[in-house]
Coordinates of C-alpha atoms in Angstrom, one line a residue:
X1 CA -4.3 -25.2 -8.5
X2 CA -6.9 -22.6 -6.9
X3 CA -8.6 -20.8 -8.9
X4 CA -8.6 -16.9 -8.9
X5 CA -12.5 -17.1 -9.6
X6 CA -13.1 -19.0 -6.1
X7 CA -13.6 -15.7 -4.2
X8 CA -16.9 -13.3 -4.8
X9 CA -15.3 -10.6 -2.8
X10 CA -13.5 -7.4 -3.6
X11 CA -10.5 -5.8 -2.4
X12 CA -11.3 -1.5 -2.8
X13 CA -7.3 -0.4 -3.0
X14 CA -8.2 3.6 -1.5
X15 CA -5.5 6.7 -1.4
X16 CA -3.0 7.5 -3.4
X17 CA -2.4 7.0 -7.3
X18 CA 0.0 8.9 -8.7
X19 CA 2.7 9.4 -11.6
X20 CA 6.0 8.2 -10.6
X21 CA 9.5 9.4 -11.7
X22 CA 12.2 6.4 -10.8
X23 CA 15.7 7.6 -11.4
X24 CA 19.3 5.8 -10.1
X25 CA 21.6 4.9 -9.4
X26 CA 22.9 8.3 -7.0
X27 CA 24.7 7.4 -3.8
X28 CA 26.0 11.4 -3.0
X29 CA 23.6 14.0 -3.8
X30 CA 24.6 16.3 -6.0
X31 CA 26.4 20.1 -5.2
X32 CA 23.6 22.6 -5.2
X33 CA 23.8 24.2 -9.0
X34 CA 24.6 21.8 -11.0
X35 CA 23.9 18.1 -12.3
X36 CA 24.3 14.5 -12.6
X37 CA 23.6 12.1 -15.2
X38 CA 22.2 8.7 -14.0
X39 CA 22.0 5.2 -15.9
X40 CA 18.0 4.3 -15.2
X41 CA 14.9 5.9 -15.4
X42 CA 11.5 4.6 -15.5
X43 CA 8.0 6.4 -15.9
X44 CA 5.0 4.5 -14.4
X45 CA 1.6 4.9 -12.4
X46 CA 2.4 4.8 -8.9
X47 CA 2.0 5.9 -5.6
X48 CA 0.9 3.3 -2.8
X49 CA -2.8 2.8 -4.0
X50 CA -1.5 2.6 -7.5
X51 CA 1.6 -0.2 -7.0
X52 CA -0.8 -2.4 -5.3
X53 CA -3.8 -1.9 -7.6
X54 CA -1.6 -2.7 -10.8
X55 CA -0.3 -5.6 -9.1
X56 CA -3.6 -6.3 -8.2
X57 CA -4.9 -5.9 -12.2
X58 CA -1.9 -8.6 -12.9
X59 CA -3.3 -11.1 -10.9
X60 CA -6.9 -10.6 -12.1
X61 CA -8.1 -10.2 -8.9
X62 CA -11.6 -8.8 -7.6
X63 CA -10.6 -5.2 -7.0
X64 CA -11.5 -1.0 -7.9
X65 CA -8.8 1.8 -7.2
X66 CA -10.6 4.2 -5.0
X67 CA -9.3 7.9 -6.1
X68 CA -9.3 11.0 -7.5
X69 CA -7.7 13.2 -10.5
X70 CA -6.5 16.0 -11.5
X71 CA -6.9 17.8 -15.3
X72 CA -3.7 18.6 -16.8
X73 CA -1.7 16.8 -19.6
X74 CA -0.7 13.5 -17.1
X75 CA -4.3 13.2 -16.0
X76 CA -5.6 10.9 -19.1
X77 CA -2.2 8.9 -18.7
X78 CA -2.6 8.1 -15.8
X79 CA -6.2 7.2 -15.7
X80 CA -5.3 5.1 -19.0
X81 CA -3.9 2.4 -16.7
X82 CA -6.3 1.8 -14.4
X83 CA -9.7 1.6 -17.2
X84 CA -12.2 -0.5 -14.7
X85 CA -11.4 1.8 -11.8
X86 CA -10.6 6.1 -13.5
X87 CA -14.5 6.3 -14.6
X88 CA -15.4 6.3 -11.2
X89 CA -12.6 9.1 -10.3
X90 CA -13.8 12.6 -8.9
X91 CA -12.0 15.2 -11.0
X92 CA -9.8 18.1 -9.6
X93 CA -8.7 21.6 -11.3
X94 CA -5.5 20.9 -10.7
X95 CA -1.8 19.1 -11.6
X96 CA -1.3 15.8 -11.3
X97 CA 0.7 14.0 -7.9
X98 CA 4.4 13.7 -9.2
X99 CA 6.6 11.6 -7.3
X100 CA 10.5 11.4 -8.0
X101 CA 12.1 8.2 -6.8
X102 CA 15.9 7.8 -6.5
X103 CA 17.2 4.7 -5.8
X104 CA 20.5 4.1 -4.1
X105 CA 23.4 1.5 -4.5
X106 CA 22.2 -0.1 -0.7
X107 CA 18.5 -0.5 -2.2
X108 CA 17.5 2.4 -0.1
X109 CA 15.5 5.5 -2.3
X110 CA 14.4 8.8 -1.5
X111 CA 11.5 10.6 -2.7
X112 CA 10.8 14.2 -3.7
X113 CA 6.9 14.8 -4.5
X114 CA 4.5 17.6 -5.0
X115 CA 1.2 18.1 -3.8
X116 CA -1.6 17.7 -6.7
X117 CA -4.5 16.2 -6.8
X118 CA -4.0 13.4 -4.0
X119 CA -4.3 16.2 -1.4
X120 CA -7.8 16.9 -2.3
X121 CA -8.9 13.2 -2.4
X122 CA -11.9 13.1 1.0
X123 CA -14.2 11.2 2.4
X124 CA -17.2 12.1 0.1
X125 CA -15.2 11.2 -2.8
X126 CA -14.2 7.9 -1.7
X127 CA -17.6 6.9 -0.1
X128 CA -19.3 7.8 -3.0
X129 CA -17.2 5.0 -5.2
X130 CA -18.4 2.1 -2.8
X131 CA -21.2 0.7 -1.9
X132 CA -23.6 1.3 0.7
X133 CA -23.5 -2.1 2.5
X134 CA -20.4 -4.7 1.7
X135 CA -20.6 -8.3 0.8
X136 CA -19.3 -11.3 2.6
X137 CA -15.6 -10.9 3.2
X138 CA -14.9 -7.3 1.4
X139 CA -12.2 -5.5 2.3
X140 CA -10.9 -1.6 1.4
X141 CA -7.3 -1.0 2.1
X142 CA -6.6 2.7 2.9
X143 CA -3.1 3.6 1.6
X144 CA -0.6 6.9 1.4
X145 CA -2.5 8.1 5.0
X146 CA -0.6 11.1 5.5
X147 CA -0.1 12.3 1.7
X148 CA -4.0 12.6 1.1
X149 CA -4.2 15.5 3.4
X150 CA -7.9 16.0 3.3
X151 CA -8.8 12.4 3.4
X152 CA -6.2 12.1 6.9
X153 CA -8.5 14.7 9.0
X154 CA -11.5 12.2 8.3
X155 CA -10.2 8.8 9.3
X156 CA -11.8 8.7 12.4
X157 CA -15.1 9.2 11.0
X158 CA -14.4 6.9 7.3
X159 CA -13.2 4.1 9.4
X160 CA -16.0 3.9 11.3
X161 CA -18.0 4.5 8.9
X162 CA -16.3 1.5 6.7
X163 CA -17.1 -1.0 9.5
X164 CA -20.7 -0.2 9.9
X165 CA -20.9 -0.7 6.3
X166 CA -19.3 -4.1 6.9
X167 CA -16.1 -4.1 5.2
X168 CA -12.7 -5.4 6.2
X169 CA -10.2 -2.5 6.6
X170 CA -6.7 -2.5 6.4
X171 CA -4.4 0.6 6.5
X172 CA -0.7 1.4 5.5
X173 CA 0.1 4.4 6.5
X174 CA 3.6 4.9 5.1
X175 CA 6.2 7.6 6.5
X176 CA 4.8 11.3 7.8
X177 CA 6.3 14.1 6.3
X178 CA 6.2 15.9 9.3
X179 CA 8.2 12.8 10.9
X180 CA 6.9 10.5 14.3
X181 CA 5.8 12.7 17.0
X182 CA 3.2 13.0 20.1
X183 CA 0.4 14.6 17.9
X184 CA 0.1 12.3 15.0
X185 CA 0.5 9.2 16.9
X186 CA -2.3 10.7 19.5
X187 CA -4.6 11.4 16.0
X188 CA -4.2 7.7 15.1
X189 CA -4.8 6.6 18.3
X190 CA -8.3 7.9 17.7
X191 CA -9.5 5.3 14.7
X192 CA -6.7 2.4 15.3
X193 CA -9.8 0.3 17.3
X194 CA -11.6 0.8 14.1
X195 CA -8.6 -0.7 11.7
X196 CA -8.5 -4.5 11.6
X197 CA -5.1 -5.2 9.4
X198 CA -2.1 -2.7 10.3
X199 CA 0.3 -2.8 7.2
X200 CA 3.7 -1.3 8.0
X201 CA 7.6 -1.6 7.5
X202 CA 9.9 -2.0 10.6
X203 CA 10.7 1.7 11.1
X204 CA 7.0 2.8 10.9
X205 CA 6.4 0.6 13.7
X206 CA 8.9 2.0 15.3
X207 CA 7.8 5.1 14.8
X208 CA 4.1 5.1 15.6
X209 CA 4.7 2.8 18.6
X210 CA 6.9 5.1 19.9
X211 CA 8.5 1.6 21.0
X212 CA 12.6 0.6 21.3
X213 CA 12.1 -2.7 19.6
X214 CA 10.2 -3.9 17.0
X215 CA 8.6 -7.0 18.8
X216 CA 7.2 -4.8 21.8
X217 CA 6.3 -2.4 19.4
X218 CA 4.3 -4.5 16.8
X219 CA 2.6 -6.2 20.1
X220 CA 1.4 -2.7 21.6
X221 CA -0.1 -1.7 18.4
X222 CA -1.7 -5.0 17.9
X223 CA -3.5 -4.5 20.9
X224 CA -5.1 -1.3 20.1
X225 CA -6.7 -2.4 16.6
X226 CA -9.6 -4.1 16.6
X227 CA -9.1 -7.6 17.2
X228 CA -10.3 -8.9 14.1
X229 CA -6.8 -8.8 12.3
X230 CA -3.6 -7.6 13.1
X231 CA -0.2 -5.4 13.1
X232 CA 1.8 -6.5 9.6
X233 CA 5.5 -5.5 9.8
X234 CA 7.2 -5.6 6.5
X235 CA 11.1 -6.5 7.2
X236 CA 12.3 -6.3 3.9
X237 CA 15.0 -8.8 3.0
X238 CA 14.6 -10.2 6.4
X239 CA 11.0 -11.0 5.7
X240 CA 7.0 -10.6 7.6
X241 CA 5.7 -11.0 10.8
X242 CA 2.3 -10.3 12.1
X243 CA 1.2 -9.6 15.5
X244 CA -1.6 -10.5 16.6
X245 CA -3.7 -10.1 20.6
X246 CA -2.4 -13.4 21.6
X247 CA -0.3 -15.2 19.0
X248 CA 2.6 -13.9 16.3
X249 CA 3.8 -15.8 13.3
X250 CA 7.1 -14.8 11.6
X251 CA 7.9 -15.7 7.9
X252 CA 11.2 -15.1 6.4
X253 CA 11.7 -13.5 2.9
X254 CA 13.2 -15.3 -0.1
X255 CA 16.6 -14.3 -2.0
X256 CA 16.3 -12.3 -5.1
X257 CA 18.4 -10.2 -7.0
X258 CA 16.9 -6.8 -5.9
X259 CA 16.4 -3.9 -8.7
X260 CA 14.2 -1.9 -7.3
X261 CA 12.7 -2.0 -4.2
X262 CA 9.9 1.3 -4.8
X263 CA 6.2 -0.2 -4.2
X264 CA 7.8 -3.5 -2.6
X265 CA 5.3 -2.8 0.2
X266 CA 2.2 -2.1 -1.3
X267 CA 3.3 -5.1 -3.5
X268 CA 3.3 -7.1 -0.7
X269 CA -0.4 -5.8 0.6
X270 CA -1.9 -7.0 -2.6
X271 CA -0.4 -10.7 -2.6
X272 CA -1.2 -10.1 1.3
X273 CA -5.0 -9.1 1.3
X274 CA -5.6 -11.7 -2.5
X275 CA -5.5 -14.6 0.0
X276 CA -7.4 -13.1 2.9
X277 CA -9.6 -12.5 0.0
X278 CA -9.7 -16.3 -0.6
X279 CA -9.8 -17.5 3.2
X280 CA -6.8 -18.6 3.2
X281 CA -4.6 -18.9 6.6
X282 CA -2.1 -16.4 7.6
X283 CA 1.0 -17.7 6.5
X284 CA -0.3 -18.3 3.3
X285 CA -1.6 -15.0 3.4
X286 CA 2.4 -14.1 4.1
X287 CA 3.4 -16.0 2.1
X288 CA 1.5 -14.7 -1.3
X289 CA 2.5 -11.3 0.0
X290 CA 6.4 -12.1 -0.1
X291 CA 5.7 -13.7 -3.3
X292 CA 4.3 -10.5 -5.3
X293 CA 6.6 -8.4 -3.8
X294 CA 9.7 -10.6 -4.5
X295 CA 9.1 -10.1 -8.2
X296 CA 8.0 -6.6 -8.4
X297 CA 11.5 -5.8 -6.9
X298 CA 13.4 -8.0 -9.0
X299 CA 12.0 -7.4 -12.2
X300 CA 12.7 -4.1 -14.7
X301 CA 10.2 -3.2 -16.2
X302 CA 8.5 -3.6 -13.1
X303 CA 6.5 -7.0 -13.5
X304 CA 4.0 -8.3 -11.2
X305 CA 3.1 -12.1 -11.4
X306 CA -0.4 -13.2 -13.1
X307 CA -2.4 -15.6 -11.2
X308 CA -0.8 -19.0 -12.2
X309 CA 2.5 -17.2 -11.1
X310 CA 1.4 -16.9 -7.8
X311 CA 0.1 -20.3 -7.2
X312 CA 3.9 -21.2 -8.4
X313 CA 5.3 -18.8 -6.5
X314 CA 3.7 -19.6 -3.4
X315 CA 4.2 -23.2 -3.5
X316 CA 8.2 -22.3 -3.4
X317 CA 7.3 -22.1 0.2

């Protein structure tokens, strides 16, 4: 069985940590003025940084949460679960990033969230937790793109800025606020040749293709990065596929007995980016992804598998 010690390098998880509210199950929303009791609720660290950074910690793997703070009552609680990364954390004069997730009977969920302290995260702040020059098969992973406001005007210049330093990049955008349009897919045109790994679900691709189907729209955005990686579409119950310039390689999702599916993605982007971590192929590199993700979303209290897990988990395959 390989062991989690075999790889020197270090995955940087950078964006978004947050507190997160999970609440379900609600299928109607409720009449404006009054309220609804539901059956489960669950306070834990979140946001997309912070799912794949505690899945991450599970695993034992080589990693640092790349972020920032803010200074109210939540601040220390939040920082309490990530101890080897929070030291390292520029502080804010402001609330804490609240997100409130509700889930729905069809596995979909909705989110309602402030603004906080992940709106003030930037460039300096995150270039200022890694180091100057990378070593042999690093890699940062910039998450929750359009939520860290300040951080999303700088991509251009932090991506580029990440590859002369050496590293790996990988980016999951997740869903604009503002929804798919003309100008933001023109403003990630601008540092997509710089990304190397493009970590999306299906309707993301969609969106930022600007495409009808998800096959020609996975292909045209693999094109554009930078040729060293490739476009990640996560499918959920229908599974992965990756594009890449010339080739792509599908793999299909296991059956579990869903309970959550909040952070399945950024679940899967930390089994994902562990075994480019340990040069391993591509669809073992799927594979560990659908892996981490399948427990995360089966499991409440959310559980992520420790490292033995995963080598069990990924031999299912």
């Amino acid at each position: 069985m390989m062991s989690n010690k075999e790889a020197r390098a270090t995955l940087y998880v950078v964006g978004n940590i947050n507190v997160d509210v999970i609440m379900g199950t609600l299928d109607s929303w409720p009449q404006r003025g009054t309220e609804v009791m539901l059956q489960h609720s669950e306070l834990r660290p979140g946001g997309s940084a912070g799912n794949c950074a505690l899945a991450l910690e599970a695993m034992q793997v080589r990693h640092r949460a790349v972020a920032n703070q803010g200074d109210d009552g939540l601040s220390a609680w939040l920082a309490s679960h990530f101890p080897h990364s929070a030291a390292h954390w520029t502080r804010y004069a402001c609330e804490t990033s609240l997100t409130v997730g509700v889930t729905h009977s069809d596995h979909e969920r909705s989110f309602l969230s402030n603004l906080g302290h992940i709106v003030r995260l930037s460039a300096q702040d995150v270039l200022s937790q890694l180091p100057a020059q990378a070593s042999s098969g690093d890699i940062v992973l910039l998450c929750g793109t359009f939520l860290c406001l300040q951080l999303y005007d700088d991509y251009p210049q932090l991506l580029a800025e990440l590859q002369q330093r050496g590293f790996i990049t990988a980016v999951d955008t997740g869903w604009p606020p503002q929804g798919w349009s003309d100008e933001v897919r023109a403003q990630i045109a601008r540092w997509l040749p710089q990304c190397d790994w493009l970590l999306l679900n299906e309707v993301e691709t969609l969106g930022l293709s600007g495409a009808d189907d998800l096959h020609t729209g996975a292909h045209h955005l693999a094109q554009r990065l930078s040729g060293r990686g490739g476009c990640v579409v996560k499918c959920g119950a229908q599974g992965v596929g990756c594009w890449q310039r010339q080739h792509s390689l599908q793999q299909p999702a296991r059956a579990v007995a869903v309970v959550d599916t909040i952070g399945a993605g950024d679940s899967f982007n930390a089994g994902f980016l562990t075994a480019l971590l340990h040069q391993q192929d591509l669809a073992t590199a799927l594979q560990w992804g659908i892996a981490v993700a399948s427990l995360a979303i089966s499991t409440q209290p959310r559980r992520y598998p420790d490292w033995q897990q995963l080598q069990l988990c990924a031999q299912e395959f």
